[in-house]
GROMACS .gro file of C-alpha atoms in nm:
model
  190
    1SER     CA    1  -1.947  -0.847   0.202
    2ILE     CA    2  -2.083  -0.504   0.264
    3SER     CA    3  -2.475  -0.562   0.169
    4PHE     CA    4  -2.632  -0.248   0.351
    5HIS     CA    5  -2.668   0.069   0.013
    6LEU     CA    6  -2.407   0.241   0.101
    7TYR     CA    7  -2.454   0.486  -0.239
    8LEU     CA    8  -2.777   0.612  -0.045
    9LEU     CA    9  -2.494   0.767   0.151
   10LYS     CA   10  -2.336   1.062  -0.111
   11ASN     CA   11  -2.253   1.354   0.108
   12LEU     CA   12  -2.024   1.036   0.340
   13LYS     CA   13  -1.614   1.187   0.376
   14GLU     CA   14  -1.521   0.945   0.653
   15LEU     CA   15  -1.643   0.547   0.670
   16ASP     CA   16  -1.511   0.358   0.926
   17LEU     CA   17  -1.539  -0.026   0.867
   18ASN     CA   18  -1.293  -0.118   1.155
   19ASN     CA   19  -1.315  -0.466   1.333
   20ASN     CA   20  -1.608  -0.611   1.150
   21ARG     CA   21  -1.627  -0.951   0.923
   22ILE     CA   22  -1.623  -0.805   0.584
   23LYS     CA   23  -1.409  -1.086   0.405
   24LEU     CA   24  -1.511  -0.923   0.004
   25ILE     CA   25  -1.502  -0.646  -0.188
   26ILE     CA   26  -1.670  -0.653  -0.450
   27ASN     CA   27  -1.673  -0.400  -0.725
   28GLU     CA   28  -1.919  -0.074  -0.751
   29THR     CA   29  -1.921  -0.150  -0.295
   30PHE     CA   30  -1.881   0.228  -0.287
   31LYS     CA   31  -2.010   0.357  -0.613
   32SER     CA   32  -2.108   0.684  -0.551
   33LEU     CA   33  -1.892   0.793  -0.272
   34ILE     CA   34  -1.709   1.105  -0.414
   35LYS     CA   35  -1.678   1.208  -0.137
   36LEU     CA   36  -1.547   0.956   0.038
   37GLU     CA   37  -1.169   1.066   0.176
   38LYS     CA   38  -1.113   0.803   0.485
   39LEU     CA   39  -1.201   0.508   0.474
   40ASN     CA   40  -1.090   0.298   0.780
   41LEU     CA   41  -1.139  -0.161   0.665
   42GLU     CA   42  -0.926  -0.222   0.907
   43SER     CA   43  -0.934  -0.545   1.140
   44ASN     CA   44  -1.154  -0.702   0.941
   45ASN     CA   45  -1.106  -1.054   0.742
   46ILE     CA   46  -1.103  -0.907   0.394
   47ASN     CA   47  -0.887  -1.143   0.142
   48LYS     CA   48  -1.071  -1.051  -0.168
   49ILE     CA   49  -1.089  -0.720  -0.292
   50GLU     CA   50  -1.222  -0.717  -0.712
   51GLN     CA   51  -0.976  -0.523  -0.855
   52ASN     CA   52  -1.222  -0.195  -0.915
   53ALA     CA   53  -1.351  -0.221  -0.617
   54PHE     CA   54  -1.224   0.171  -0.528
   55LYS     CA   55  -1.230   0.313  -0.884
   56ASP     CA   56  -1.531   0.560  -0.804
   57LEU     CA   57  -1.356   0.717  -0.472
   58ILE     CA   58  -1.266   1.006  -0.649
   59SER     CA   59  -1.199   1.223  -0.339
   60LEU     CA   60  -1.045   0.920  -0.100
   61LYS     CA   61  -0.722   1.069   0.111
   62GLU     CA   62  -0.673   0.769   0.280
   63ILE     CA   63  -0.732   0.414   0.343
   64SER     CA   64  -0.626   0.156   0.542
   65LEU     CA   65  -0.658  -0.246   0.491
   66LYS     CA   66  -0.449  -0.277   0.806
   67LYS     CA   67  -0.473  -0.669   0.926
   68ASN     CA   68  -0.654  -0.820   0.725
   69GLU     CA   69  -0.602  -1.140   0.504
   70LEU     CA   70  -0.511  -0.998   0.195
   71GLU     CA   71  -0.299  -1.205  -0.028
   72GLU     CA   72  -0.173  -0.983  -0.268
   73CYS     CA   73  -0.225  -0.640  -0.417
   74SER     CA   74  -0.333  -0.708  -0.776
   75GLN     CA   75  -0.299  -0.467  -1.112
   76ASN     CA   76  -0.465  -0.079  -1.015
   77MET     CA   77  -0.598  -0.217  -0.744
   78PHE     CA   78  -0.651   0.184  -0.657
   79ILE     CA   79  -0.761   0.339  -0.963
   80ASN     CA   80  -0.930   0.617  -0.972
   81THR     CA   81  -0.797   0.718  -0.673
   82LEU     CA   82  -0.602   0.991  -0.752
   83ASN     CA   83  -0.613   1.215  -0.440
   84LEU     CA   84  -0.514   0.892  -0.243
   85THR     CA   85  -0.205   1.047   0.029
   86GLN     CA   86  -0.188   0.736   0.249
   87ILE     CA   87  -0.223   0.374   0.208
   88ASP     CA   88  -0.200   0.111   0.486
   89LEU     CA   89  -0.166  -0.284   0.421
   90SER     CA   90   0.029  -0.313   0.636
   91ASP     CA   91  -0.007  -0.703   0.842
   92ASN     CA   92  -0.164  -0.860   0.586
   93LEU     CA   93  -0.085  -1.215   0.390
   94LEU     CA   94   0.064  -0.984   0.137
   95GLU     CA   95   0.306  -1.221  -0.055
   96LEU     CA   96   0.244  -1.128  -0.462
   97TRP     CA   97   0.267  -0.783  -0.568
   98LYS     CA   98   0.168  -0.693  -0.935
   99GLU     CA   99   0.414  -0.411  -1.021
  100ASP     CA  100   0.129  -0.169  -1.133
  101CYS     CA  101  -0.057  -0.205  -0.753
  102LEU     CA  102   0.034   0.118  -0.706
  103ASN     CA  103   0.055   0.285  -1.072
  104GLU     CA  104   0.178   0.637  -1.163
  105ASN     CA  105  -0.177   0.786  -1.135
  106LEU     CA  106  -0.089   0.793  -0.761
  107LYS     CA  107   0.070   1.152  -0.774
  108ASN     CA  108  -0.011   1.272  -0.451
  109LEU     CA  109   0.050   0.902  -0.263
  110ARG     CA  110   0.284   1.027   0.031
  111ILE     CA  111   0.251   0.705   0.267
  112VAL     CA  112   0.291   0.351   0.215
  113LEU     CA  113   0.285   0.121   0.493
  114LEU     CA  114   0.316  -0.231   0.418
  115LYS     CA  115   0.477  -0.355   0.793
  116ASN     CA  116   0.417  -0.772   0.862
  117ASN     CA  117   0.334  -0.925   0.537
  118LYS     CA  118   0.557  -1.187   0.340
  119LEU     CA  119   0.670  -0.986   0.056
  120LYS     CA  120   0.952  -1.101  -0.118
  121ASN     CA  121   1.001  -0.887  -0.449
  122ILE     CA  122   0.839  -0.575  -0.445
  123ILE     CA  123   0.872  -0.269  -0.719
  124LEU     CA  124   0.776   0.068  -0.682
  125LYS     CA  125   0.777   0.304  -0.934
  126ASN     CA  126   0.688   0.675  -1.057
  127LEU     CA  127   0.540   0.748  -0.749
  128PRO     CA  128   0.659   1.135  -0.721
  129ASN     CA  129   0.556   1.268  -0.408
  130LEU     CA  130   0.583   0.967  -0.181
  131VAL     CA  131   0.803   1.050   0.097
  132TYR     CA  132   0.763   0.777   0.327
  133LEU     CA  133   0.795   0.367   0.263
  134ASN     CA  134   0.783   0.135   0.549
  135LEU     CA  135   0.810  -0.242   0.459
  136PHE     CA  136   0.954  -0.349   0.843
  137SER     CA  137   0.939  -0.746   0.862
  138ASN     CA  138   0.845  -0.876   0.549
  139ASP     CA  139   1.072  -1.131   0.314
  140LEU     CA  140   1.194  -0.919   0.121
  141GLU     CA  141   1.483  -1.026  -0.074
  142ARG     CA  142   1.505  -0.785  -0.381
  143VAL     CA  143   1.374  -0.413  -0.394
  144SER     CA  144   1.304  -0.264  -0.690
  145LEU     CA  145   1.218   0.145  -0.644
  146VAL     CA  146   1.283   0.331  -0.975
  147ASN     CA  147   1.153   0.744  -0.944
  148LEU     CA  148   1.089   0.780  -0.582
  149THR     CA  149   1.218   1.080  -0.600
  150ILE     CA  150   1.137   1.244  -0.300
  151LEU     CA  151   1.145   0.976  -0.098
  152ASP     CA  152   1.295   1.046   0.257
  153GLN     CA  153   1.278   0.797   0.448
  154LEU     CA  154   1.287   0.426   0.399
  155ASN     CA  155   1.193   0.129   0.696
  156ILE     CA  156   1.368  -0.214   0.560
  157ILE     CA  157   1.390  -0.342   0.904
  158TYR     CA  158   1.354  -0.767   0.899
  159ASN     CA  159   1.352  -0.843   0.552
  160ASN     CA  160   1.618  -1.104   0.388
  161LEU     CA  161   1.786  -0.825   0.188
  162ASN     CA  162   2.158  -1.079   0.105
  163SER     CA  163   2.331  -0.780  -0.029
  164LEU     CA  164   2.341  -0.424  -0.084
  165ASP     CA  165   2.393  -0.261  -0.484
  166SER     CA  166   2.416   0.098  -0.464
  167ASN     CA  167   2.307   0.082  -0.786
  168GLN     CA  168   1.957  -0.002  -0.641
  169PHE     CA  169   1.911   0.270  -0.433
  170ILE     CA  170   2.096   0.538  -0.711
  171GLN     CA  171   1.807   0.737  -0.759
  172LEU     CA  172   1.684   0.815  -0.396
  173LYS     CA  173   1.887   1.172  -0.366
  174ASN     CA  174   1.664   1.350  -0.060
  175LEU     CA  175   1.656   1.014   0.091
  176ARG     CA  176   1.751   1.121   0.521
  177PHE     CA  177   1.662   0.806   0.680
  178PHE     CA  178   1.723   0.436   0.575
  179ASN     CA  179   1.725   0.148   0.851
  180LEU     CA  180   1.794  -0.181   0.730
  181ASN     CA  181   1.838  -0.326   1.072
  182GLN     CA  182   1.792  -0.724   1.127
  183ASN     CA  183   1.873  -0.821   0.709
  184TYR     CA  184   2.145  -1.060   0.624
  185ILE     CA  185   2.348  -0.807   0.418
  186ARG     CA  186   2.673  -1.029   0.366
  187ILE     CA  187   2.774  -0.797   0.062
  188LEU     CA  188   2.813  -0.389   0.015
  189LYS     CA  189   2.886  -0.330  -0.348
  190SER     CA  190   2.939   0.033  -0.490
   0.00000   0.00000   0.00000
């Protein structure tokens, strides 16, 4: 866990804790860092993030939790991070995806990176500004994307999709780049 007194650094805009040995992020770890815009927690050993750990990061725009040991994205993990534009949860052990992990309060979210995890199912909905979603190399059998109206790029390469129903992606009217390479698709349903 992070044990030094971060709350004293009230004007901090960027915090890079890349490549340490952090395992746990507890509630209020980032309390009073209301000006923090960029948080890099990449390449640690984080396996648990308590539910309200990021709630005070009201100015946060980018967060990287890449290359950790997270197994789940819990409900409301990013609550109150209303200015968040980019989340990188790539290269974790994510298997469990709670439907409200990325909730409708994240209206500014533009980029979500979930590469190289173990997700079997994912539901993403009501992210009105999401333009790029990368689900490369998971174990996805089911993908549900609802009200992602301006999504431009979707990468689902190296997954376990075996059928493709056109209704699955019907709301993605602005999608321009859609990569489904290296799946097990046998049936295309109209």
